[in-house]
Short mmCIF file of C-alpha atoms and ligand atoms in Angstrom, two decimals:
data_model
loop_
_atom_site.label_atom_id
_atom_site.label_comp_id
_atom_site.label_asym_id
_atom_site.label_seq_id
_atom_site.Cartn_x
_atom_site.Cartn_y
_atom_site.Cartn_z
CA UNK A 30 0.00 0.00 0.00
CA UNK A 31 1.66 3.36 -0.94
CA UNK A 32 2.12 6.16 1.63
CA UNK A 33 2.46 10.04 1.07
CA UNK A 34 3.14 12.18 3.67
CA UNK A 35 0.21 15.29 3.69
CA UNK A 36 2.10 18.49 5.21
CA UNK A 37 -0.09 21.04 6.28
CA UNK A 38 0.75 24.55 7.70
CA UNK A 39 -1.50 25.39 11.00
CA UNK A 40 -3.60 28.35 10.11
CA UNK A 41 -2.34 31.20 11.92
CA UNK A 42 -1.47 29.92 15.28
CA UNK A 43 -1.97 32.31 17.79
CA UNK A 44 1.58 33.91 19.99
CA UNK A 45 -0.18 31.86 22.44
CA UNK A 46 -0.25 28.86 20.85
CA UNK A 47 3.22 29.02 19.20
CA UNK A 48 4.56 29.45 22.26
CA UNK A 49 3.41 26.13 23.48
CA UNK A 50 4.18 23.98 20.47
CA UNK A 51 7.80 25.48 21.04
CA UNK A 52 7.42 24.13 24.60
CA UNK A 53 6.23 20.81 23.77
CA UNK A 54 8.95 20.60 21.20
CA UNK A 55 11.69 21.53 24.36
CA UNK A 56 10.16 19.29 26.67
CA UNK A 57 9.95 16.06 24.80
CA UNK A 58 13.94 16.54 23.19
CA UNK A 59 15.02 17.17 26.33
CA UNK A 60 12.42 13.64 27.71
CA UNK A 61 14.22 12.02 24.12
CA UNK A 62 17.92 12.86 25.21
CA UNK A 63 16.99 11.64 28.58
CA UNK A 64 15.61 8.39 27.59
CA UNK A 65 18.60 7.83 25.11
CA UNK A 66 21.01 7.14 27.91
CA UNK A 67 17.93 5.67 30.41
CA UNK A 68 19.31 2.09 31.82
CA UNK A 69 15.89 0.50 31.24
CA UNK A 70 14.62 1.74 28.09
CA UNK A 71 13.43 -1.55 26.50
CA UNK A 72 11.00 -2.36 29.60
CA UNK A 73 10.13 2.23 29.43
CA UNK A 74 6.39 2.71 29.42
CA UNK A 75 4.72 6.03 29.69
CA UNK A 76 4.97 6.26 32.92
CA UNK A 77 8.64 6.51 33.03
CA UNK A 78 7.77 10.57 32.59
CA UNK A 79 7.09 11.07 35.90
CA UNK A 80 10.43 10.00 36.71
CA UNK A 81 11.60 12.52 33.88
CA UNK A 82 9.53 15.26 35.37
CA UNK A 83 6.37 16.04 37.27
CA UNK A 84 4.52 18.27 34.65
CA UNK A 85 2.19 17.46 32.44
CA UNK A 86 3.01 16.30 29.08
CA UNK A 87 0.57 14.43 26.87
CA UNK A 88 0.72 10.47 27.35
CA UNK A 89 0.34 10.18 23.48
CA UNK A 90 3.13 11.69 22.83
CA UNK A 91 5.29 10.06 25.54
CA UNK A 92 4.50 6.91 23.87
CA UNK A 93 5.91 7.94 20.41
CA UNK A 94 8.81 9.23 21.73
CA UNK A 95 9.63 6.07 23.65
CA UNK A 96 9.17 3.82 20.78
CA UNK A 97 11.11 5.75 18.42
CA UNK A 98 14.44 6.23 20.92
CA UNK A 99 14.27 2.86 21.08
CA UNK A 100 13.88 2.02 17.33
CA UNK A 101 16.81 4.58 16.90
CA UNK A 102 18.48 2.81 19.88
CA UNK A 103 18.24 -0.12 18.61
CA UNK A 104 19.96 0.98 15.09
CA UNK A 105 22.53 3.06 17.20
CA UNK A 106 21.70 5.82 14.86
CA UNK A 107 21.42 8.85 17.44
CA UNK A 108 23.59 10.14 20.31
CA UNK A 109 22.10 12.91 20.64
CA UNK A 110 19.10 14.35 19.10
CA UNK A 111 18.84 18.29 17.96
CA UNK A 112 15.31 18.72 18.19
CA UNK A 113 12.85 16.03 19.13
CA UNK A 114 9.62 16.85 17.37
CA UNK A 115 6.26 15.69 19.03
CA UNK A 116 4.51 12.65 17.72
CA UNK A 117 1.08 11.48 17.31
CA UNK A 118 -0.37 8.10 16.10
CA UNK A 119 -3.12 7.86 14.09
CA UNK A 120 -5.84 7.33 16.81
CA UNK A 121 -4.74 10.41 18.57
CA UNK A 122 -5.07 12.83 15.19
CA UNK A 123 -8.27 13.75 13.75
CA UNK A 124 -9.20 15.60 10.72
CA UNK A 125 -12.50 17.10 10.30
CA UNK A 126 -14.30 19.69 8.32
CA UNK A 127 -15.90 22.51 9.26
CA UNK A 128 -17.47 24.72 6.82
CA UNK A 129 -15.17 25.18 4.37
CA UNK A 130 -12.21 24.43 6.34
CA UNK A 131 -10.32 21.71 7.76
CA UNK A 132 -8.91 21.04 11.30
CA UNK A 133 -6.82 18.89 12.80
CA UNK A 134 -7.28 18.00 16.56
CA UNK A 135 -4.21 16.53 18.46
CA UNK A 136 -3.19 16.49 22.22
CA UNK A 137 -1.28 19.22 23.96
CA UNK A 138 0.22 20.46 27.07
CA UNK A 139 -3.80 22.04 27.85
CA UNK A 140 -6.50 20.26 26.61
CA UNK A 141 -6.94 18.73 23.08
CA UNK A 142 -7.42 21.05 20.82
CA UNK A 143 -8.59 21.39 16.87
CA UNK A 144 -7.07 24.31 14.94
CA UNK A 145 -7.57 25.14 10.91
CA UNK A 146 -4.95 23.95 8.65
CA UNK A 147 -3.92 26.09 5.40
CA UNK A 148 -4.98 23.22 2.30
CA UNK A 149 -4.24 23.47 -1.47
CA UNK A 150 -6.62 22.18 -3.68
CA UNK A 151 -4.71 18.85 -4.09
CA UNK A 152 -4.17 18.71 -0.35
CA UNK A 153 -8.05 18.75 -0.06
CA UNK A 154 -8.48 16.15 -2.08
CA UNK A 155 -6.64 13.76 0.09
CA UNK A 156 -8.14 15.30 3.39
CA UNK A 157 -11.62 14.14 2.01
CA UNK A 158 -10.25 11.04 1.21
CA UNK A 159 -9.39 10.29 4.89
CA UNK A 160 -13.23 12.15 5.55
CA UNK A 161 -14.61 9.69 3.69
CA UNK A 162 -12.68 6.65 4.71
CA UNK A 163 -10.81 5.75 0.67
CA UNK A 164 -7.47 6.49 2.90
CA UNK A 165 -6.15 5.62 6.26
CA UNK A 166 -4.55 7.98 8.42
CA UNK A 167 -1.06 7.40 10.15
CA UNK A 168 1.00 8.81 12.48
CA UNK A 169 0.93 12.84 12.36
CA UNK A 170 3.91 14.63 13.38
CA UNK A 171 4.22 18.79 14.98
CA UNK A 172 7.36 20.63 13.67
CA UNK A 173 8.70 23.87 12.20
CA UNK A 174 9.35 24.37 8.92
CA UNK A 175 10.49 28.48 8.29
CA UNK A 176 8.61 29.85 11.27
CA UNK A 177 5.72 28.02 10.11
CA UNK A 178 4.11 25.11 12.30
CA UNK A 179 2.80 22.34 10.36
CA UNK A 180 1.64 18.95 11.17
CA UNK A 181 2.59 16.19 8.84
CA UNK A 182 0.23 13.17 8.87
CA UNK A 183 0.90 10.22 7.30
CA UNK A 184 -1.54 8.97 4.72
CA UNK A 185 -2.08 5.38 3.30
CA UNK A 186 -3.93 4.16 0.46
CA UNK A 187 -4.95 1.35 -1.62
CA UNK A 188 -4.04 1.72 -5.42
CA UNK A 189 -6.20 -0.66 -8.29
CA UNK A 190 -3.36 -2.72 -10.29
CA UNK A 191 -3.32 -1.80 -13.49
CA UNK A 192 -4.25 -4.82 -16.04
CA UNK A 193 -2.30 -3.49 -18.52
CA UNK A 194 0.53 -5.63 -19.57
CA UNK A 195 2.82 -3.94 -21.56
CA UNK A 196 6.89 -3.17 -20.61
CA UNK A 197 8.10 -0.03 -20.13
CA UNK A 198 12.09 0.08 -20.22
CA UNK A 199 13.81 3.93 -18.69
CA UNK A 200 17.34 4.51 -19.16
CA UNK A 201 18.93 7.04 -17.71
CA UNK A 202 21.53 9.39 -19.15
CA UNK A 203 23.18 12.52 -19.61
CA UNK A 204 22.42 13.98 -23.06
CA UNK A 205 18.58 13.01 -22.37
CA UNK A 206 17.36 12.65 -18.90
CA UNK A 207 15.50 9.90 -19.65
CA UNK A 208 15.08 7.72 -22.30
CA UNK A 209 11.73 5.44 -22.28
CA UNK A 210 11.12 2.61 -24.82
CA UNK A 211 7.78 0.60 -24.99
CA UNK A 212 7.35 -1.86 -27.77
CA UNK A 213 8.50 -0.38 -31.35
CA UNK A 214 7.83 3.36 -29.79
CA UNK A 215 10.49 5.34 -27.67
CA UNK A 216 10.12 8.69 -26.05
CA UNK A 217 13.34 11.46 -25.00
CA UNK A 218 13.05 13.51 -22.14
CA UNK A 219 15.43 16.13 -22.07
CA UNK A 220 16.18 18.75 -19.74
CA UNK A 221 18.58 21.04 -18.09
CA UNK A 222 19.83 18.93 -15.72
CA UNK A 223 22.75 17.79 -18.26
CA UNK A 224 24.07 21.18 -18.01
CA UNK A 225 23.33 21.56 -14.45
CA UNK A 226 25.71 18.37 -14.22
CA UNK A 227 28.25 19.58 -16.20
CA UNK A 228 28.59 22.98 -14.52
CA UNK A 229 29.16 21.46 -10.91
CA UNK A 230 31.49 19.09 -12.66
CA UNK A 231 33.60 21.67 -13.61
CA UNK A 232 33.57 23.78 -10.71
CA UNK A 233 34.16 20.68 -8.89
CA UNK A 234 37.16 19.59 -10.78
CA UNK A 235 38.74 23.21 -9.83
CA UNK A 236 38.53 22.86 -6.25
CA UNK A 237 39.34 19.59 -6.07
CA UNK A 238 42.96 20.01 -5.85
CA UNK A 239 42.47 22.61 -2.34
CA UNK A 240 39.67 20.42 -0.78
CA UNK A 241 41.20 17.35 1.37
CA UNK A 242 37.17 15.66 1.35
CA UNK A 243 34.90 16.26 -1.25
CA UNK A 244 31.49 16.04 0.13
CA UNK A 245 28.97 15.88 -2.64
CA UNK A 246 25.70 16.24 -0.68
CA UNK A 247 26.95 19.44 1.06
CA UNK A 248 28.32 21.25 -1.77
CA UNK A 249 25.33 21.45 -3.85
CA UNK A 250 23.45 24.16 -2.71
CA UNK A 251 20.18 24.35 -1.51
CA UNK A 252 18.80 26.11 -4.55
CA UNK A 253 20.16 24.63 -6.86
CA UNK A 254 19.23 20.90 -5.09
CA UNK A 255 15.70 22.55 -5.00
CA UNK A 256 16.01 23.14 -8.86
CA UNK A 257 16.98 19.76 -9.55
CA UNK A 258 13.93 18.68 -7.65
CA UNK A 259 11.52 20.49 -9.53
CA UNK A 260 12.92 19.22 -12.84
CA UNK A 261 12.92 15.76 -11.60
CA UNK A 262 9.16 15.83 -10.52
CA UNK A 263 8.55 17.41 -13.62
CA UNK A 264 10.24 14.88 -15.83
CA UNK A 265 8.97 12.02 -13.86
CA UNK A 266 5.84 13.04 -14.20
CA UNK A 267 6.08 12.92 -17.93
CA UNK A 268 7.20 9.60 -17.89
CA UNK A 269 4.48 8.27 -15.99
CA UNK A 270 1.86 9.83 -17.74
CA UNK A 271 3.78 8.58 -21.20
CA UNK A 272 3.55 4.86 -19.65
CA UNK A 273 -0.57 5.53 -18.94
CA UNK A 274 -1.11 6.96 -22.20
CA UNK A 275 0.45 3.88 -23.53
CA UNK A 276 -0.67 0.68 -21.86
CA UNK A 277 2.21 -0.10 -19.52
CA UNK A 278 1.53 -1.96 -16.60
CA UNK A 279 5.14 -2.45 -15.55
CA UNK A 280 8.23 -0.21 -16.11
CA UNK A 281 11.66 -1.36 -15.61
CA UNK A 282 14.64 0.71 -14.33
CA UNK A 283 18.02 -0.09 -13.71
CA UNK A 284 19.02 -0.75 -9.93
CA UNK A 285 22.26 1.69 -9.78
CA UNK A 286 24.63 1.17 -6.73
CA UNK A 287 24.61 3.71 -3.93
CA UNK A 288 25.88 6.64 -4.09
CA UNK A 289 28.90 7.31 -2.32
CA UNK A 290 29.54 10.21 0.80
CA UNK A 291 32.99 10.45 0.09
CA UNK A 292 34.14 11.09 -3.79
CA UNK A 293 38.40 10.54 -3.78
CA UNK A 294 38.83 12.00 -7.26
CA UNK A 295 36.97 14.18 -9.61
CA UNK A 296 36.32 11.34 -11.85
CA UNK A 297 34.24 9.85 -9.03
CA UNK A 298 32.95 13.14 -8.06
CA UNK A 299 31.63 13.42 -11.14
CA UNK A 300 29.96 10.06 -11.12
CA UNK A 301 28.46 10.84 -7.80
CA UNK A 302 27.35 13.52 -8.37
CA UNK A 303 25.16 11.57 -11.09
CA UNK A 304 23.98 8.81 -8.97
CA UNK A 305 22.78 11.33 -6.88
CA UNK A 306 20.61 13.42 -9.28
CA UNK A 307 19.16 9.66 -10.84
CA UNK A 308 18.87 8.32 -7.68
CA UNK A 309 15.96 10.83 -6.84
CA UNK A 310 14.56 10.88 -10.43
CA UNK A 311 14.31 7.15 -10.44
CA UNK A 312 12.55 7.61 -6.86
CA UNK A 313 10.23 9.90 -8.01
CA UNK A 314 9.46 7.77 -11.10
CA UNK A 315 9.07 4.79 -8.83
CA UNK A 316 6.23 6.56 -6.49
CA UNK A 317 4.43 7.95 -9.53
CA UNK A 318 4.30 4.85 -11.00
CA UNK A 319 2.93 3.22 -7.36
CA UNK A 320 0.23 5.87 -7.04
CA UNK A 321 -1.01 4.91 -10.50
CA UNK A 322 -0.80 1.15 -9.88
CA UNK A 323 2.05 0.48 -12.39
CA UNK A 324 4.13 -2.19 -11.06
CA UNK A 325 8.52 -1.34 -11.00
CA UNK A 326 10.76 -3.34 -11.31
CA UNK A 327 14.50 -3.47 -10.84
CA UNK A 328 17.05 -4.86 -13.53
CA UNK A 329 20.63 -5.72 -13.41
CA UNK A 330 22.76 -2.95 -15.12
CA UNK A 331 25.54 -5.11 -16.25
CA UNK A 332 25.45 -5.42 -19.93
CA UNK A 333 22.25 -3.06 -20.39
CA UNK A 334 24.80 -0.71 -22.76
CA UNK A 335 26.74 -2.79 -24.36
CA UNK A 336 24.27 -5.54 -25.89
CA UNK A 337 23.13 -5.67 -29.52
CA UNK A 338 19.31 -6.69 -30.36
CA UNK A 339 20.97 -9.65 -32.33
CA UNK A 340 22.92 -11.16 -28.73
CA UNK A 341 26.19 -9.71 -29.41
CA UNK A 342 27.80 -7.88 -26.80
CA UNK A 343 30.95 -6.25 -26.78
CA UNK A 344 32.18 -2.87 -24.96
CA UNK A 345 33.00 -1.57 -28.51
CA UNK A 346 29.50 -1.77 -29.06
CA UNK A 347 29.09 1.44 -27.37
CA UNK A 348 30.97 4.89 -28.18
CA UNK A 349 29.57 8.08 -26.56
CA UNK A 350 25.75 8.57 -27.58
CA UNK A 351 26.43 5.81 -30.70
CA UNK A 352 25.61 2.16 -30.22
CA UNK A 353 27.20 0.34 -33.04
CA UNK A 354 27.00 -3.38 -33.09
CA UNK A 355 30.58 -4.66 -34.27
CA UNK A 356 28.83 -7.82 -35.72
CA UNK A 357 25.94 -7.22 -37.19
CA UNK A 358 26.69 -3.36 -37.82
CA UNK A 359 23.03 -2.52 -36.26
CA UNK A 360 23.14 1.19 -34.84
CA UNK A 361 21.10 2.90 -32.62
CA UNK A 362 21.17 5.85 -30.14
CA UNK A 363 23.12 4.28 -26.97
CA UNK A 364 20.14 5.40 -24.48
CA UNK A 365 17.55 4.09 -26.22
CA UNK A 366 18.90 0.44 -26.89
CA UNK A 367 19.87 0.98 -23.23
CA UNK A 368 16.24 1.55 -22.35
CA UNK A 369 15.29 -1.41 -25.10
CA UNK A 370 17.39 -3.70 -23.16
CA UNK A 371 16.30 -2.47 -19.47
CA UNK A 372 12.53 -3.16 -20.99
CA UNK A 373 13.69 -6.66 -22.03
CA UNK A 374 15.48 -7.06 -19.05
CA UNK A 375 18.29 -9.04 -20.33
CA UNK A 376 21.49 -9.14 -17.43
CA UNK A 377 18.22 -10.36 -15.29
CA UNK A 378 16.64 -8.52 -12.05
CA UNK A 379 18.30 -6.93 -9.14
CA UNK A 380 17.91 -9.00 -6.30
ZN1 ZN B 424 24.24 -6.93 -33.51
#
């Protein structure tokens, strides 16, 4: 069952109000920290608060916060955690309409209250959908996003498989975005992100020689991360709607390795740099394709560029953009009988 996460901004809060989600917020990372380094942790219940402190505090949330330290615990993950946010689950959230708005109710350090929410159009369509019972409601979280307090709830839903049948193969490249190829028919998405690529490359390449560690993640900046977001959505989008248009109940991708923290030369920067731009596209294409009940599936990358439609595979095969089969002379743009191949699935599924 696919999940999206709904994030609504509280309408307005009052200073009043703000105040005390900021106060929950300190309370329960300070209760988080606490617990982190609590001896008995595993057998904690919510009544291990009191021992934490005699105020009042909402038992819902207690009982998030234990079971999350000790998830996190449990995967060593956290020494010490920043901010804590409060967390409900999904019996102690409710959304309701009144009038023409929406509120959500939750617990907090007075009584339970319901405030508005701020909803787009497409974020009303899913709060009817929980109104009306087509989606399930999970866990809801409080935080701060840019002075603005939001909840985030947590929304699951069944999605119809598709009973189309047909394969859709995407490769994934540099000149084109994307290349998609179902059947006979093939499709190229193109967009800036080549250039985008190139530029950090470069500027990249220039600074490797100062920097002792390159680290990728951190030296893209925000904006332009946020850029490469939007075209990614955008493209993915186009892809998906491509594979409804045409009949594709499946669509194949290839399952890249991970992308890497630490790049050692600018040859590697380079290529992480990549992985990390596909690594969200082919994310994005993979919920899309969820929502809309089009199954994914994962293929081995091995020979994917390198094979000719007869069987003949050679690394020569391949030059640049040009596939060129050195046997039967056959030639093709590379990304496209790339994508043929991924469709076909011929080095086999990722396990
Ligand atoms: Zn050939």
């Amino acid at each position: 069952m696919p999940t999206i996460t709904l994030r609504l901004e509280l309408h307005k809060p009052t200073k009043a109000k703000q105040d005390m989600y900021e106060r929950m917020t300190e309370v329960n990372t300070a209760f988080a920290n606490w617990l982190l380094n609590h001896p008995e942790l595993n057998q904690a219940t919510s009544k291990l608060f009191k021992e934490f402190s005699s105020q009042r505090f909402p038992s819902a949330v207690v009982n998030q916060t234990i079971r999350e330290v000790k998830a996190q615990k449990k995967k060593q993950k956290a020494k010490k955690f920043r901010t804590f946010w409060c967390c409900f689950n999904n019996q102690n959230v409710k959304v309701e309409k009144k009038g023409a708005f929406y509120t959500v109710s939750f617990p907090t350090l007075e009584k339970r209250i319901g405030v508005p929410v701020v909803a787009r159009p497409y974020q009303e369509a899913w709060l009817n959908r929980l109104l009306d019972g087509t989606a399930k409601q999970g866990a809801a979280k409080l935080y701060k996003k840019r002075k603005k307090w939001c909840l985030a709830i947590a929304i699951t839903f069944d999605v119809k498989p598709r009973h189309e049948t047909k394969v859709m193969g995407v490769d994934l490249g540099l000149r084109y975005i994307a290349v998609a190829s179902v059947g006979t028919k093939s499709w190229f998405f193109k967009g800036n992100q080549c250039a985008f690529v190139r530029r950090r490359y470069a500027a990249l390449r220039r600074t490797l020689g100062k920097a002792k560690k390159l680290q990728m993640i951190r030296k893209i900046g925000r904006k332009e991360s946020r850029w490469m977001k939007d075209q990614n959505h955008k493209i993915s989008r186009q892809i998906v709607n491509v594979a409804l248009a045409n009949g594709v109940g499946v669509i194949r991708m290839e399952e890249l390795t991970g992308i890497r923290k630490r790049a050692t030369s600018a040859k590697e920067a380079g290529r992480s740099l990549h992985s990390w731009a596909f690594h969200q596209l082919q994310t994005m294409i993979a919920y899309k394709a969820e929502m809309a009940g089009i199954r994914v599936e994962w293929v081995n990358p091995t020979y994917t560029s390198q094979t000719c439609k007869c069987g003949h595979r050679e690394k020569a095969n391949r030059n640049g953009i040009c596939f060129r089969c050195q046997r039967c002379g056959y030639t093709l743009h590379a990304d496209l009988n790339g994508a043929i191949n991924i469709a076909k699935a011929i080095s086999g599924f990722a396990s």
